Short mmCIF file of N, CA and C in Angstrom, two decimals:
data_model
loop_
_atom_site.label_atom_id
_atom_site.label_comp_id
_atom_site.label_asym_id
_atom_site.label_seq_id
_atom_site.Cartn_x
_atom_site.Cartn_y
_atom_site.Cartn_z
N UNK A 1 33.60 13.34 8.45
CA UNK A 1 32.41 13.21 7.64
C UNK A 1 31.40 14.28 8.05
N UNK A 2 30.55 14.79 7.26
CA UNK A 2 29.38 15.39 7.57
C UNK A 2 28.43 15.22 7.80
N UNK A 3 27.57 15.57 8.13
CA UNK A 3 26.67 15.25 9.12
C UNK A 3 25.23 15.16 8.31
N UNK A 4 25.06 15.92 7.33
CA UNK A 4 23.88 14.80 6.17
C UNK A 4 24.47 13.78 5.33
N UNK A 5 26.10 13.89 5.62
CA UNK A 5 26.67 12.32 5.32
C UNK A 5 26.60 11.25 5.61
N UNK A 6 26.82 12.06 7.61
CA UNK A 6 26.55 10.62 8.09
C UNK A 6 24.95 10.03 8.68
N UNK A 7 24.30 11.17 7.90
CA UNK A 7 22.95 10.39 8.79
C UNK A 7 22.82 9.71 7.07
N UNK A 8 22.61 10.25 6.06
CA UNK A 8 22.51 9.37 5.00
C UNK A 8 23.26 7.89 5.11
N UNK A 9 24.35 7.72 5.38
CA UNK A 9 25.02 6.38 5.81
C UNK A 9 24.43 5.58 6.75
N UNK A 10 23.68 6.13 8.01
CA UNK A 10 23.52 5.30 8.72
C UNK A 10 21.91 5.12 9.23
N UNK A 11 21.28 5.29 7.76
CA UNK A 11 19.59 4.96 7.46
C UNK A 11 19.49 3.99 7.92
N UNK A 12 18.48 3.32 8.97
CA UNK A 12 18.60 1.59 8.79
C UNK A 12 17.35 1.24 8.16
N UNK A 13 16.82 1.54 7.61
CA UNK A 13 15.59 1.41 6.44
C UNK A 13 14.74 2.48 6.22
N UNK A 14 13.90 1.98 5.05
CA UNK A 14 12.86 3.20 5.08
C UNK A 14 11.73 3.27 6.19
N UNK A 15 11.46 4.70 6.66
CA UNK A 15 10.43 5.05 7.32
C UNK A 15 9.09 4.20 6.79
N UNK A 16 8.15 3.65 7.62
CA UNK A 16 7.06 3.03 7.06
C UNK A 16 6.00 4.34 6.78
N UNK A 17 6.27 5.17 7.53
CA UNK A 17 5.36 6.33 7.35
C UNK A 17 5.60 7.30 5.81
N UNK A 18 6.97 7.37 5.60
CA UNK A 18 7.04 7.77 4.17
C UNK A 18 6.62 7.50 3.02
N UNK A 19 7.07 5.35 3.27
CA UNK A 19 6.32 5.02 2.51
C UNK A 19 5.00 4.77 2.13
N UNK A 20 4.32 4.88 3.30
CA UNK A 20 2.91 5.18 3.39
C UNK A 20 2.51 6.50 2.49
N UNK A 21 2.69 7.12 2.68
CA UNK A 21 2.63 8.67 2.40
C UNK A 21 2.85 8.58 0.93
N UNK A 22 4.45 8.00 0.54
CA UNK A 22 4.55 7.79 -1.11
C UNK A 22 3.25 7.26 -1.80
N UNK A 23 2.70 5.65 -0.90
CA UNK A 23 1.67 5.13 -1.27
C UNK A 23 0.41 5.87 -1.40
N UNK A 24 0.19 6.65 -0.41
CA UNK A 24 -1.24 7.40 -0.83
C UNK A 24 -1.15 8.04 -1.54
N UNK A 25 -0.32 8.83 -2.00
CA UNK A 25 0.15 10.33 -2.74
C UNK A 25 -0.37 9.43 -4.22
N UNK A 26 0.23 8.36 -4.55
CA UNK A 26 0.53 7.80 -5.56
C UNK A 26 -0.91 7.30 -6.12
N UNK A 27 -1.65 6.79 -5.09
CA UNK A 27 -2.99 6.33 -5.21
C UNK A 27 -3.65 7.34 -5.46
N UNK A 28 -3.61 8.04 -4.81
CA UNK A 28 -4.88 9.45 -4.86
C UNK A 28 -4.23 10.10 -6.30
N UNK A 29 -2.96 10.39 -6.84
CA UNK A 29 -2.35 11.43 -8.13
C UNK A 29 -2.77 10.20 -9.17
N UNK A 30 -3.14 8.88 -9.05
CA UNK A 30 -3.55 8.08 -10.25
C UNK A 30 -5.06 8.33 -10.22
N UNK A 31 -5.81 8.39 -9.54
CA UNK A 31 -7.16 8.01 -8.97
C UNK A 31 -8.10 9.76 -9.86
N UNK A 32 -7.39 10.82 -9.15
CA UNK A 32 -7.33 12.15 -9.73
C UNK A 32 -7.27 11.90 -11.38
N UNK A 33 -5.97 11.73 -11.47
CA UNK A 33 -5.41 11.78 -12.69
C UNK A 33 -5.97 10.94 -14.13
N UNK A 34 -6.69 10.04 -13.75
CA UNK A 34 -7.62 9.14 -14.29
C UNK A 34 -9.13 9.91 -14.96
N UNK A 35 -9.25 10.49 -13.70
CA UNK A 35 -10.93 10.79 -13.70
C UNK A 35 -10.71 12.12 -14.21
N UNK A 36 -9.57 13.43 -14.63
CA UNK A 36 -9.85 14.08 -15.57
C UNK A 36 -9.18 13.65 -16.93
N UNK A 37 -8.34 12.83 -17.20
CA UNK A 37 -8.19 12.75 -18.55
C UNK A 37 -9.13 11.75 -19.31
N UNK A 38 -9.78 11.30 -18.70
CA UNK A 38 -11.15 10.30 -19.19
C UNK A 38 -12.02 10.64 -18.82
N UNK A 39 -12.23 12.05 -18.12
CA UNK A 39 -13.83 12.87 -18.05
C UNK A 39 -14.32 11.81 -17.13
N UNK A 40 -14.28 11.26 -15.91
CA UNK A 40 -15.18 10.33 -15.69
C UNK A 40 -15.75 11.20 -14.94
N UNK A 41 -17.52 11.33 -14.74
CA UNK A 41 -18.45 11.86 -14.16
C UNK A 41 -18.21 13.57 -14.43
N UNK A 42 -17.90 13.68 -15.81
CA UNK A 42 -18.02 15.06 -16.06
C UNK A 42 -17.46 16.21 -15.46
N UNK A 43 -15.74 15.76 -14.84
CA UNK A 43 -15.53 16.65 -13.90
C UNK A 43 -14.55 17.67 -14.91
N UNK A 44 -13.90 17.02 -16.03
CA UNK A 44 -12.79 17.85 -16.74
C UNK A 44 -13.70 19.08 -17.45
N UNK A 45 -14.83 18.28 -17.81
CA UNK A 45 -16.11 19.13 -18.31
C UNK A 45 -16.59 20.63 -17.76
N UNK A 46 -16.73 20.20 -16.83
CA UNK A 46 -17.93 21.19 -15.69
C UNK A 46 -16.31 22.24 -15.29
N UNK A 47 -15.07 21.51 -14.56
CA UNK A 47 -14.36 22.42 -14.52
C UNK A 47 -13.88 23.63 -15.49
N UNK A 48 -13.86 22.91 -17.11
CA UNK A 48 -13.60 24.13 -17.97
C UNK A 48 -14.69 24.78 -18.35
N UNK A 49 -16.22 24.52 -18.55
CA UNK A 49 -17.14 24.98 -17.65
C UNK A 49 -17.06 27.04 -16.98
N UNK A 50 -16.85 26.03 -16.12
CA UNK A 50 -16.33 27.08 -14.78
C UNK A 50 -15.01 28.08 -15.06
N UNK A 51 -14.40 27.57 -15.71
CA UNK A 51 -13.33 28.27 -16.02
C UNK A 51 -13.89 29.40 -17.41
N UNK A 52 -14.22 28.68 -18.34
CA UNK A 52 -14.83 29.89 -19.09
C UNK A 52 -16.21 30.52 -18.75
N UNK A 53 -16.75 30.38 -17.75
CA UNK A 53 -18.13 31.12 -17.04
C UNK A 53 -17.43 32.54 -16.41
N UNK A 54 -16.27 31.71 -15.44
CA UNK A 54 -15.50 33.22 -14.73
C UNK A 54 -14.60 33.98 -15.71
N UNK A 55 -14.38 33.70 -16.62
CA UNK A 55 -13.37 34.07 -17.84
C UNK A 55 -14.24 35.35 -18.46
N UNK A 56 -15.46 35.03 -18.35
CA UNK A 56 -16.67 35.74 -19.30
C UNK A 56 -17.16 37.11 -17.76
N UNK A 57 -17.42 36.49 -17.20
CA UNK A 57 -17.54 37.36 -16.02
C UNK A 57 -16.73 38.28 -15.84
N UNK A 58 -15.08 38.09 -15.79
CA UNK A 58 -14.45 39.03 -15.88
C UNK A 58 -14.36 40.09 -17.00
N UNK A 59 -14.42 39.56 -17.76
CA UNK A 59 -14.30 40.31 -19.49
C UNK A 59 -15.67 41.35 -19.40
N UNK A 60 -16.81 40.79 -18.68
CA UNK A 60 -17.81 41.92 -19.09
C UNK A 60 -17.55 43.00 -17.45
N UNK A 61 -16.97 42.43 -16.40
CA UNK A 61 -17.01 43.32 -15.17
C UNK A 61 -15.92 44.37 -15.70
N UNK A 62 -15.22 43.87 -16.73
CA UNK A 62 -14.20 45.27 -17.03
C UNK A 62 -14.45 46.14 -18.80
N UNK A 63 -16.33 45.84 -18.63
CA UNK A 63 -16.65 46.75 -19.48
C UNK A 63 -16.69 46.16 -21.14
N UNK A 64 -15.88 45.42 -21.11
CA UNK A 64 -16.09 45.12 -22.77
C UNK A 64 -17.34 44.29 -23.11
N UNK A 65 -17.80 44.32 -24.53
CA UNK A 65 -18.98 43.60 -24.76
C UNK A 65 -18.77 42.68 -25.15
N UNK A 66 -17.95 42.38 -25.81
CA UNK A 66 -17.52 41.54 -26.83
C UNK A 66 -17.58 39.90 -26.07
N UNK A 67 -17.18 38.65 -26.20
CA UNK A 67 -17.42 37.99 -25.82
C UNK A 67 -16.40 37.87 -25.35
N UNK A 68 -15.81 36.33 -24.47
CA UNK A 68 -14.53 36.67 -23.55
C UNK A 68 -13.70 35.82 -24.67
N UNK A 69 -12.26 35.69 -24.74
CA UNK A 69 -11.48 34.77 -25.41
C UNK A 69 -11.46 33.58 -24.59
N UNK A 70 -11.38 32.22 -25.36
CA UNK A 70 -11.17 31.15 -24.64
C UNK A 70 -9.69 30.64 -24.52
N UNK A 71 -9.26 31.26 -22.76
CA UNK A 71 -8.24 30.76 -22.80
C UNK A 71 -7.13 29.28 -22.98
N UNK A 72 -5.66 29.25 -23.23
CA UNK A 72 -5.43 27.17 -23.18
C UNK A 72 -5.67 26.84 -21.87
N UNK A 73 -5.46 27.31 -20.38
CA UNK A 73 -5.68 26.52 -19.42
C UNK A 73 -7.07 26.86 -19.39
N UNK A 74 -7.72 27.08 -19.62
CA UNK A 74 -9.24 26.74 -19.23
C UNK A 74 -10.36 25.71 -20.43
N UNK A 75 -9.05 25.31 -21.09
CA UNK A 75 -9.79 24.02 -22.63
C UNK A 75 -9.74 22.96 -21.46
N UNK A 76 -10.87 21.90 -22.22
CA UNK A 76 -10.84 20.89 -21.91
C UNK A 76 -9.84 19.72 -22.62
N UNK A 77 -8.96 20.53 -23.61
CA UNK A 77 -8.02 19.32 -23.81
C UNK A 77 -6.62 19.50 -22.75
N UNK A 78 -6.46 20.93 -22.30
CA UNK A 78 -5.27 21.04 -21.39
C UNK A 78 -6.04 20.12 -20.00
N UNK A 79 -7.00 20.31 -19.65
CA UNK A 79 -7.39 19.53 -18.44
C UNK A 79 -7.35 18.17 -18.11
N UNK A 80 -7.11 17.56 -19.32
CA UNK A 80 -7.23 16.27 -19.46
C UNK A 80 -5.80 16.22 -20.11
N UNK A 81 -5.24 16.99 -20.52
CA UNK A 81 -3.73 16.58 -20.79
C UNK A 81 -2.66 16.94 -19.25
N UNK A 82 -3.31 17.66 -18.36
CA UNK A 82 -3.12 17.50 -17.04
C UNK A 82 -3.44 16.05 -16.17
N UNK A 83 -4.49 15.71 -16.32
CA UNK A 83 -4.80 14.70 -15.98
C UNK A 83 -3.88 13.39 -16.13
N UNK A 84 -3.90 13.27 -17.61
CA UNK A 84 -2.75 11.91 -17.80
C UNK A 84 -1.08 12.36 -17.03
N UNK A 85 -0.71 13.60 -16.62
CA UNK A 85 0.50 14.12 -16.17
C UNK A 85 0.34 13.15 -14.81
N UNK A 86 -0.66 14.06 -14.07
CA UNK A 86 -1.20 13.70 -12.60
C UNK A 86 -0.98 11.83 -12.87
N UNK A 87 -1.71 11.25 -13.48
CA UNK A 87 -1.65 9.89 -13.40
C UNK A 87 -0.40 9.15 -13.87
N UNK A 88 0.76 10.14 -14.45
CA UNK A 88 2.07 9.30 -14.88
C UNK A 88 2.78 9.75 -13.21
N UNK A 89 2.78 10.62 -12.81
CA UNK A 89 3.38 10.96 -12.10
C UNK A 89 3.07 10.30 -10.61
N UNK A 90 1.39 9.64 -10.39
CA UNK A 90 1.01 8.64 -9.52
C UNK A 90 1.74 7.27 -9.52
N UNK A 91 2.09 6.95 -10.89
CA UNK A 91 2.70 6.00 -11.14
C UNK A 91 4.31 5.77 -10.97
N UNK A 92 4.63 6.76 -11.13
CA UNK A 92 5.89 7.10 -10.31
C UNK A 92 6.16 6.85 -8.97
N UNK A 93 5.33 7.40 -8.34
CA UNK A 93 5.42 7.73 -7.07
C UNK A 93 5.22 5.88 -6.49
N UNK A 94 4.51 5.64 -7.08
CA UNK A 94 4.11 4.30 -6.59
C UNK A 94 5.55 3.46 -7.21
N UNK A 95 6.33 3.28 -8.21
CA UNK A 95 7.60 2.85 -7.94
C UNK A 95 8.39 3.07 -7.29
N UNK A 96 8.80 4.80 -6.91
CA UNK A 96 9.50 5.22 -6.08
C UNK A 96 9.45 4.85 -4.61
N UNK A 97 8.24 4.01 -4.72
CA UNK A 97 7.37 3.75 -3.17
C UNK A 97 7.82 1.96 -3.14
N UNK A 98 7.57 1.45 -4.22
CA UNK A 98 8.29 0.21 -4.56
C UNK A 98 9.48 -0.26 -4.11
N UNK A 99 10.40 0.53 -4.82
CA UNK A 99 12.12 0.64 -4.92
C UNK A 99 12.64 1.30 -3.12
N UNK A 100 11.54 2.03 -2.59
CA UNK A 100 12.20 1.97 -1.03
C UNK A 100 12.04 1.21 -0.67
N UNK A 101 10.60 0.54 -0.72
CA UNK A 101 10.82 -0.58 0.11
C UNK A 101 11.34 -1.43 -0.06
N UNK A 102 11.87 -2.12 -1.54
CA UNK A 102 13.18 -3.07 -1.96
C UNK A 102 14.48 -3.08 -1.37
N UNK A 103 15.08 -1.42 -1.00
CA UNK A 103 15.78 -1.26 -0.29
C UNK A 103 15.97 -1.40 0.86
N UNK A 104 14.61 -1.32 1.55
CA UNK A 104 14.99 -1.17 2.65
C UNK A 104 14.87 -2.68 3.68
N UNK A 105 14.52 -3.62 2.87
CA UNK A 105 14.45 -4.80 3.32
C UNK A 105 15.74 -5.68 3.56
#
């Protein structure tokens, strides 16, 4: 047998620290993920914001007058369609965090 064979075979449960780790990851990527696709406290806002402030900054430091184009990652609907990602993917993590520890009991 091989030897990430046999340590896979002879797991005797899950690490509590992993699953710890799954658990926060999972809490904090819902918690995130929440507060930009529902704008809470104006953060999806202010970030695209910021994103088209430096967008404009660059466009005139390289001379043109014209105004800057508004790029898709710097909309506020990609930021918040990031957001609900971040929060499916918290939710994941928090089953995946589930299902070890089912196992490993």
């Amino acid at each position: 047998m091989s030897v990430p064979a046999t340590l896979a075979t002879s797991s005797g449960g899950e690490s509590p620290v992993l699953l710890g780790a799954f658990l926060i990851g999972g809490v904090v990527a819902i918690w995130c993920g929440v507060a930009w696709a529902f704008d809470i406290k104006g953060i999806s806002t202010r970030r695209s914001e910021r994103a088209r402030a430096k967008s404009a900054d660059v466009w005139a430091g390289s001379g043109r007058v014209d105004t800057a184009p508004t790029t898709f990652f710097g909309s506020l609907g990609y930021l918040r369609f990031l957001g609900g990602a971040m929060a499916l993917a918290g939710v994941l993590l928090l089953l995946v965090t589930y299902a070890l520890w089912q196992l490993g009991r």
